[in-house]
Structure formats: C-alpha cells, structure tokens
PDB file of C-alpha atoms in Angstrom:
ATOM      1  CA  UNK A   1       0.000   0.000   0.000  1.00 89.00           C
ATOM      2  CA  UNK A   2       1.213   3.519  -0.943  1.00 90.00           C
ATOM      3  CA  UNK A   3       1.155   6.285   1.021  1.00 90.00           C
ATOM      4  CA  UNK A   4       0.823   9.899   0.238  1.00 87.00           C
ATOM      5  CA  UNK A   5       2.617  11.686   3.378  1.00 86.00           C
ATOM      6  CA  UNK A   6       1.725  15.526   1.784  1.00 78.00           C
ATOM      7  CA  UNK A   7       2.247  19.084   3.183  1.00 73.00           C
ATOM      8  CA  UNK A   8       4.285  19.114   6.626  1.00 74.00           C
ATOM      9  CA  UNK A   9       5.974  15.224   5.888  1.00 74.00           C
ATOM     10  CA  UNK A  10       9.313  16.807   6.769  1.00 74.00           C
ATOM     11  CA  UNK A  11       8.331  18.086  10.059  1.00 77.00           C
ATOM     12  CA  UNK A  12       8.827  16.857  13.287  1.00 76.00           C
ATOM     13  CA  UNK A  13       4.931  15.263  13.524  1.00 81.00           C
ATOM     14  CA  UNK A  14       5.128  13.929  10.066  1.00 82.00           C
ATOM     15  CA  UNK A  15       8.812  12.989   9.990  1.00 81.00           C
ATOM     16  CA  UNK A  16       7.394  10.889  12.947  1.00 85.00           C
ATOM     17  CA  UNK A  17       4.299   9.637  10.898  1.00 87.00           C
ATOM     18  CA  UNK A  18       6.861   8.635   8.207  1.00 86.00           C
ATOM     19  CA  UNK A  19       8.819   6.742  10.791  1.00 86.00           C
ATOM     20  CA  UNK A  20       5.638   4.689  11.893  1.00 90.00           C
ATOM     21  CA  UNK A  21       4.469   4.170   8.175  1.00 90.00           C
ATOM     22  CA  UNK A  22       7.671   2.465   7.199  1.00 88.00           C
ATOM     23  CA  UNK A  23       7.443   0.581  10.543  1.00 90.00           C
ATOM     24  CA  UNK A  24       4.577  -0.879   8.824  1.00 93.00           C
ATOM     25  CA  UNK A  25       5.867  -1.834   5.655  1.00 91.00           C
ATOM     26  CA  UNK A  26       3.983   1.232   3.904  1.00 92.00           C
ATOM     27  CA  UNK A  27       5.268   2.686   0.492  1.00 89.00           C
ATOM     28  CA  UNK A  28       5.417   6.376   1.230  1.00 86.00           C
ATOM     29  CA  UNK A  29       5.843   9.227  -0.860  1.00 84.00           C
ATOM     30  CA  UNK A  30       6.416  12.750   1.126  1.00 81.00           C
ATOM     31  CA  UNK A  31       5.411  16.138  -0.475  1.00 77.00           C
ATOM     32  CA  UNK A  32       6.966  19.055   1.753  1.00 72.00           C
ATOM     33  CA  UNK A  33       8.235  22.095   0.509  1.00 70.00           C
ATOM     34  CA  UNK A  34      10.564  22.833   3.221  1.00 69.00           C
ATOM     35  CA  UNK A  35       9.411  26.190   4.440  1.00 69.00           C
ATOM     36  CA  UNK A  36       8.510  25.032   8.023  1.00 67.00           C
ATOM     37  CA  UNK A  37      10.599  22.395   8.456  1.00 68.00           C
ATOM     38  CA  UNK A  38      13.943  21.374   8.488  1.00 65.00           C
ATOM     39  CA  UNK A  39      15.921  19.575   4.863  1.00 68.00           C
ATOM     40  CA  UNK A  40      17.355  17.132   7.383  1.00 72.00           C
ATOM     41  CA  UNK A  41      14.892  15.718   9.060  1.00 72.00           C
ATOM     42  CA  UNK A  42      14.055  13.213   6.177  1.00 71.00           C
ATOM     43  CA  UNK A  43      17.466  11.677   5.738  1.00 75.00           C
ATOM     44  CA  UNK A  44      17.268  11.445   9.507  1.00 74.00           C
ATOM     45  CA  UNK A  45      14.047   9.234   8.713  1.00 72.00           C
ATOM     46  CA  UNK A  46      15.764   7.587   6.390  1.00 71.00           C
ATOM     47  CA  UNK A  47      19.016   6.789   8.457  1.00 72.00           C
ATOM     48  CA  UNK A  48      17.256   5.741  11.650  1.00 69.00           C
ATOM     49  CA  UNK A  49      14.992   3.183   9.663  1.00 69.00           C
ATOM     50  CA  UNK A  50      17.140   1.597   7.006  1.00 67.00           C
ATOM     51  CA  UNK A  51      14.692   2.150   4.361  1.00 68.00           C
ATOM     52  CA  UNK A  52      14.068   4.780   1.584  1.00 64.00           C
ATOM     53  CA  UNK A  53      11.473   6.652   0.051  1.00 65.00           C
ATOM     54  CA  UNK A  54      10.743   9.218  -2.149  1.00 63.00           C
ATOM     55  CA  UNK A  55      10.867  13.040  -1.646  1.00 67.00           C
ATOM     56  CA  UNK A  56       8.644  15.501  -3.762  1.00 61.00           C
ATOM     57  CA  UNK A  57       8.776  19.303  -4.429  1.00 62.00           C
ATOM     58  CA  UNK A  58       9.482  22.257  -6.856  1.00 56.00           C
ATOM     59  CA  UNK A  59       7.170  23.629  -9.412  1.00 56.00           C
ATOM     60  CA  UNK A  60       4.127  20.867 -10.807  1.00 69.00           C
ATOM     61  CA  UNK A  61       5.375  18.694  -8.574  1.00 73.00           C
ATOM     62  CA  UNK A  62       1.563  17.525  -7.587  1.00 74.00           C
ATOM     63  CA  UNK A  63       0.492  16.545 -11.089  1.00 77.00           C
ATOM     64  CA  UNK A  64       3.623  14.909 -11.418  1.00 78.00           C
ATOM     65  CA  UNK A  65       3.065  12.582  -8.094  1.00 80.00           C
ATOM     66  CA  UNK A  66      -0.031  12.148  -9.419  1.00 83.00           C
ATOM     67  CA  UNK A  67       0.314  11.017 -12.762  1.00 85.00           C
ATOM     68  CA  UNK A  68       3.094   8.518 -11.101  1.00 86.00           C
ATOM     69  CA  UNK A  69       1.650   7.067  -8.493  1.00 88.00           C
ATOM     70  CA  UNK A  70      -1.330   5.540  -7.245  1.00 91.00           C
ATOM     71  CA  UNK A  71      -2.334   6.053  -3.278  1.00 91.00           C
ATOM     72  CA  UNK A  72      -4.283   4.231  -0.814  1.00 91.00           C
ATOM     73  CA  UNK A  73      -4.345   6.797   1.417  1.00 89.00           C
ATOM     74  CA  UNK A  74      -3.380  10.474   2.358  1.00 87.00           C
ATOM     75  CA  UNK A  75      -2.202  11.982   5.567  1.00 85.00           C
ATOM     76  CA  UNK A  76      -1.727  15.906   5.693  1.00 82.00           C
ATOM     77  CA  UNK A  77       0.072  18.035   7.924  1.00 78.00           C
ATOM     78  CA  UNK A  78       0.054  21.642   6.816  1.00 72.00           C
ATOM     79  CA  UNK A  79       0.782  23.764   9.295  1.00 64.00           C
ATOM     80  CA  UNK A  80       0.901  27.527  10.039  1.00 65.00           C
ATOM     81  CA  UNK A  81       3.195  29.429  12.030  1.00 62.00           C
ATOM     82  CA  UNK A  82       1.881  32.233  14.125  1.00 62.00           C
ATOM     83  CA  UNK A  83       4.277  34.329  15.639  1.00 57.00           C
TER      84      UNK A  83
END
C-alpha cells in the first residue's frame, strides 16, 4: 500500500508519521516544501529506519506525483506558524 505523506511530511509530527508508516511496511511518498521544516529531518528518517522513500517538491510537482503514483491513502500536515 502507498502512502501519500503531503504538506508538513518533513516536520517533526510527520517525519514521525513517516517513521511509523515504514514501521509498517507502507510505500510512502512525502510532499513538503521545506518552508517550516527542516531539509534534514528526512534523511534522519531515512538513516534511523534503514529504508528509503521518495521526496517531492518544486514547481508541478503535484500533477507529477499524481500522474506517477497511485495512493491508498493520504495523511496531511500543513501547518501555520503564528508568531
């Protein structure tokens, strides 16, 4: 089963969720465009567990992941900052 880990994957409460999914033997594909969150906290992911995945951003990225992959699911976690 696939995965779509979108908006917020790379931070700290989806980094975790991404942790748990490949716990599980999930397929996951993360969508985060790094403006709240921190460009190492997915190789972290991938470190700690021992198994890859794939990374999406930049400009059309979503109809790209879309025309490429099929999910069984979706988690979001968009977040906004207030200061």
């Amino acid at each position: 089963m696939k995965i779509l880990v979108a908006a917020g994957g790379a931070h700290y409460i989806g980094s975790d969720c991404c942790v748990t999914l490949l716990d599980e033997d999930y397929d996951i594909v993360v969508l985060d465009n790094l403006s709240n969150s921190n460009e190492l906290s997915l190789p972290k992911v991938e470190n700690n567990i021992e198994k890859t995945f794939l990374c999406e951003g930049g400009a059309n990225f979503l109809e790209k992941v879309f025309k490429q992959h099929q999910f069984s699911a979706a988690v979001h976690f968009a977040v906004k900052s207030v200061a």
